[in-house]
């Protein structure tokens, strides 16, 4: 319609006031502040679970391929060292390194997509060669695994594998350097950092321990041999990979580290 001046008569509808817009934005901000950390945390957990499952699949697949190519299980590689979860034998540092290197060279290198391959005597060398400060305790933040030699493989997907042999005691120490010369060695094991030098670098968060136990003749998540039912203390955090696997590759409700 037209007004008396011949112009078009405009119809005005009521809009939002500035105050109402600000209130709405405030509500959205509060909701986002509450929900975003939960969503981010859940996403991070899902990524870690997928990476851990992938790491286990990659390693077990390599073992199976090696079995087929060598017509033998991993127990045959223990050889003269006779290593198992119960029977340990005193071996020199060179014997220790040679055994781990021979095992990795035979059972893994041909079957993995490796972008870096190196040895490290301690965490200082790990930091210098790879920018990795060490494996942390999720509660204290203290770095462990410090003085132990390890053979390291970095995969094309960014995962870091650290092969070593568990030990029970140092039998002989170099008086000048403090380096352990002879130990009682046990099970061949591998620490897997599922996202390499990124992330927490902490056990139970993105670092998990697997073992090659002759009693099972295969790769196991560390803790299976003891049927562990939780990993909620700093002294049991090494079993967290098994706890996750036992729960169907999920974090149990009582899982502490996330």
XYZ file of C-alpha atoms in Angstrom:
258
model
C 0.000 0.000 0.000
C 0.992 3.620 -0.371
C 1.035 6.403 2.170
C -0.406 9.835 1.575
C 2.886 11.013 0.038
C 2.687 8.267 -2.551
C 5.556 6.307 -1.108
C 5.569 2.662 -0.236
C 4.481 1.888 3.276
C 7.059 -0.347 4.920
C 6.210 -3.178 7.285
C 8.540 -3.388 10.269
C 9.075 -6.664 12.173
C 10.707 -6.807 15.569
C 14.365 -8.059 15.553
C 16.780 -9.134 18.286
C 18.161 -6.474 20.511
C 21.915 -6.219 21.115
C 21.434 -7.483 24.651
C 19.629 -10.585 23.432
C 22.352 -11.327 20.905
C 25.024 -10.982 23.576
C 23.131 -13.312 25.928
C 22.770 -15.917 23.179
C 26.478 -15.709 22.346
C 27.313 -16.048 26.021
C 25.212 -19.207 26.304
C 26.849 -20.666 23.190
C 30.274 -19.864 24.643
C 29.497 -21.579 27.932
C 28.178 -24.695 26.192
C 31.237 -24.795 23.936
C 33.584 -24.387 26.898
C 31.946 -27.361 28.593
C 31.611 -29.690 25.614
C 34.724 -28.955 23.528
C 37.278 -30.401 25.999
C 35.177 -33.573 26.260
C 34.918 -33.875 22.480
C 38.643 -33.253 22.024
C 39.534 -35.752 24.747
C 37.253 -38.403 23.252
C 38.778 -37.813 19.832
C 42.301 -38.153 21.219
C 41.372 -41.394 22.966
C 39.851 -42.801 19.787
C 43.003 -41.934 17.829
C 45.270 -43.592 20.425
C 43.137 -46.741 20.470
C 43.227 -46.966 16.678
C 46.985 -46.412 16.625
C 47.634 -49.038 19.311
C 45.518 -51.605 17.506
C 47.301 -50.767 14.253
C 50.722 -51.133 15.919
C 49.834 -54.543 17.311
C 48.506 -55.635 13.926
C 51.641 -54.442 12.128
C 53.972 -56.281 14.503
C 51.990 -59.519 14.670
C 51.711 -59.533 10.884
C 55.484 -59.133 10.602
C 55.970 -62.051 12.985
C 53.637 -64.273 10.948
C 55.379 -63.383 7.694
C 58.747 -64.122 9.294
C 57.471 -67.471 10.552
C 56.429 -68.444 7.041
C 59.701 -67.315 5.471
C 61.918 -68.921 8.121
C 59.807 -72.009 8.782
C 60.104 -71.422 12.524
C 58.514 -69.554 15.396
C 60.179 -66.845 17.399
C 61.201 -69.316 20.119
C 63.967 -70.664 17.878
C 65.667 -67.262 17.892
C 66.373 -67.503 21.618
C 69.081 -70.025 20.759
C 72.026 -70.167 23.114
C 70.702 -67.304 25.195
C 67.746 -69.482 26.238
C 65.635 -66.467 27.078
C 62.156 -66.800 28.508
C 60.027 -65.162 31.132
C 61.425 -67.481 33.824
C 64.826 -68.679 32.656
C 67.397 -65.908 32.470
C 71.089 -66.098 31.703
C 73.946 -63.725 32.298
C 75.108 -62.311 28.975
C 77.496 -59.541 28.022
C 76.366 -56.224 26.623
C 77.666 -57.198 23.187
C 75.790 -60.514 23.282
C 72.675 -58.623 24.306
C 72.964 -56.143 21.447
C 73.783 -58.830 18.889
C 70.806 -60.902 19.905
C 68.353 -58.001 19.664
C 69.827 -56.789 16.366
C 69.760 -60.256 14.817
C 66.167 -60.722 15.912
C 65.056 -57.342 14.546
C 66.979 -57.813 11.297
C 65.506 -61.255 10.721
C 61.977 -60.862 12.042
C 61.060 -57.234 11.372
C 63.120 -55.199 8.925
C 62.023 -57.161 5.832
C 58.349 -56.747 6.750
C 58.059 -53.156 7.973
C 58.055 -49.783 6.236
C 60.979 -48.251 8.131
C 62.110 -44.658 7.610
C 64.778 -44.556 10.346
C 66.843 -47.272 11.980
C 69.284 -46.518 14.794
C 70.629 -47.655 18.152
C 70.649 -45.561 21.323
C 72.542 -46.260 24.511
C 70.426 -43.945 26.663
C 67.868 -41.141 26.614
C 70.532 -38.523 25.877
C 71.353 -40.250 22.610
C 67.644 -40.620 21.840
C 67.214 -36.881 22.262
C 70.220 -36.075 20.086
C 69.332 -38.489 17.283
C 65.549 -38.330 17.241
C 64.391 -35.484 19.469
C 62.865 -37.954 21.913
C 63.439 -37.128 25.581
C 62.351 -40.511 26.946
C 59.367 -42.478 28.193
C 57.555 -40.660 30.993
C 55.590 -41.929 33.959
C 52.021 -40.603 33.454
C 51.639 -39.625 37.114
C 55.034 -38.248 38.123
C 56.301 -37.141 34.736
C 59.637 -38.759 35.545
C 61.541 -40.207 32.611
C 62.292 -43.919 32.791
C 64.145 -46.344 30.542
C 67.044 -43.918 30.775
C 70.219 -46.003 30.749
C 69.010 -48.985 28.752
C 70.327 -49.641 25.268
C 67.624 -50.045 22.649
C 67.318 -50.702 18.905
C 64.942 -48.176 17.393
C 62.839 -48.261 14.261
C 60.703 -45.361 13.047
C 57.884 -46.453 10.754
C 56.449 -44.535 7.833
C 53.294 -43.821 9.857
C 55.382 -42.083 12.550
C 55.351 -44.875 15.148
C 58.523 -45.450 17.157
C 59.557 -49.010 18.086
C 62.195 -49.514 20.808
C 63.425 -53.120 21.067
C 65.253 -54.289 24.185
C 65.431 -57.182 26.632
C 63.945 -56.875 30.083
C 66.403 -57.317 32.911
C 66.261 -58.437 36.497
C 69.583 -57.201 37.868
C 72.936 -55.717 36.949
C 75.738 -58.167 37.735
C 78.771 -56.080 36.806
C 79.182 -52.317 36.484
C 81.959 -50.283 34.862
C 83.640 -48.434 37.736
C 84.470 -45.426 35.546
C 81.285 -44.891 33.526
C 78.707 -46.620 35.712
C 77.508 -48.569 32.657
C 76.174 -52.036 33.345
C 78.450 -54.602 31.706
C 76.577 -57.808 32.529
C 72.959 -58.420 33.473
C 70.473 -61.175 34.007
C 68.332 -60.766 30.924
C 64.771 -61.903 30.478
C 62.134 -61.421 27.813
C 62.675 -59.640 24.522
C 60.269 -56.702 24.456
C 59.366 -53.613 22.457
C 58.096 -50.258 23.631
C 55.764 -48.744 21.036
C 55.160 -45.021 20.985
C 52.161 -44.902 18.693
C 52.739 -41.280 17.619
C 56.530 -41.087 17.832
C 58.119 -38.031 19.384
C 54.779 -36.205 19.317
C 52.183 -36.352 22.062
C 52.637 -37.264 25.717
C 55.440 -39.842 25.351
C 54.037 -41.427 28.504
C 53.181 -45.023 29.354
C 49.460 -45.686 29.318
C 48.829 -42.590 27.188
C 50.677 -43.164 23.933
C 53.466 -45.579 24.913
C 52.703 -49.280 25.363
C 54.804 -52.361 26.067
C 54.659 -55.610 24.116
C 56.739 -58.753 24.670
C 57.902 -61.801 22.754
C 57.266 -64.617 25.180
C 58.354 -68.146 24.198
C 55.681 -69.586 26.475
C 53.125 -68.182 24.018
C 55.350 -68.471 20.968
C 54.204 -65.091 19.723
C 53.929 -61.393 20.386
C 51.793 -60.526 23.403
C 50.736 -57.354 25.153
C 52.839 -57.187 28.304
C 50.673 -58.270 31.222
C 49.001 -61.208 29.519
C 51.523 -63.562 31.090
C 50.390 -62.363 34.519
C 46.686 -61.919 33.693
C 46.798 -58.361 35.019
C 43.393 -56.766 35.674
C 44.320 -53.070 35.933
C 47.161 -50.629 35.299
C 46.100 -47.762 37.516
C 49.324 -47.285 39.487
C 52.703 -45.992 38.316
C 54.203 -49.431 38.983
C 51.631 -51.256 36.807
C 51.287 -48.726 33.991
C 53.485 -50.946 31.795
C 50.512 -53.328 31.516
C 48.084 -50.773 30.072
C 48.295 -52.099 26.522
C 47.096 -55.484 27.708
C 44.281 -53.901 29.736
C 43.081 -52.077 26.616
C 43.321 -55.219 24.489
C 41.514 -57.233 27.167
C 38.654 -54.706 27.065
C 38.188 -55.205 23.320
C 40.601 -52.443 22.313
C 38.816 -49.873 24.463
C 39.630 -47.914 27.584
C 37.876 -49.622 30.530
C 35.635 -47.424 32.663
C 38.203 -47.434 35.469
C 41.125 -46.567 33.180
C 43.048 -43.882 35.022
C 45.337 -42.260 32.518
C 42.745 -40.503 30.320
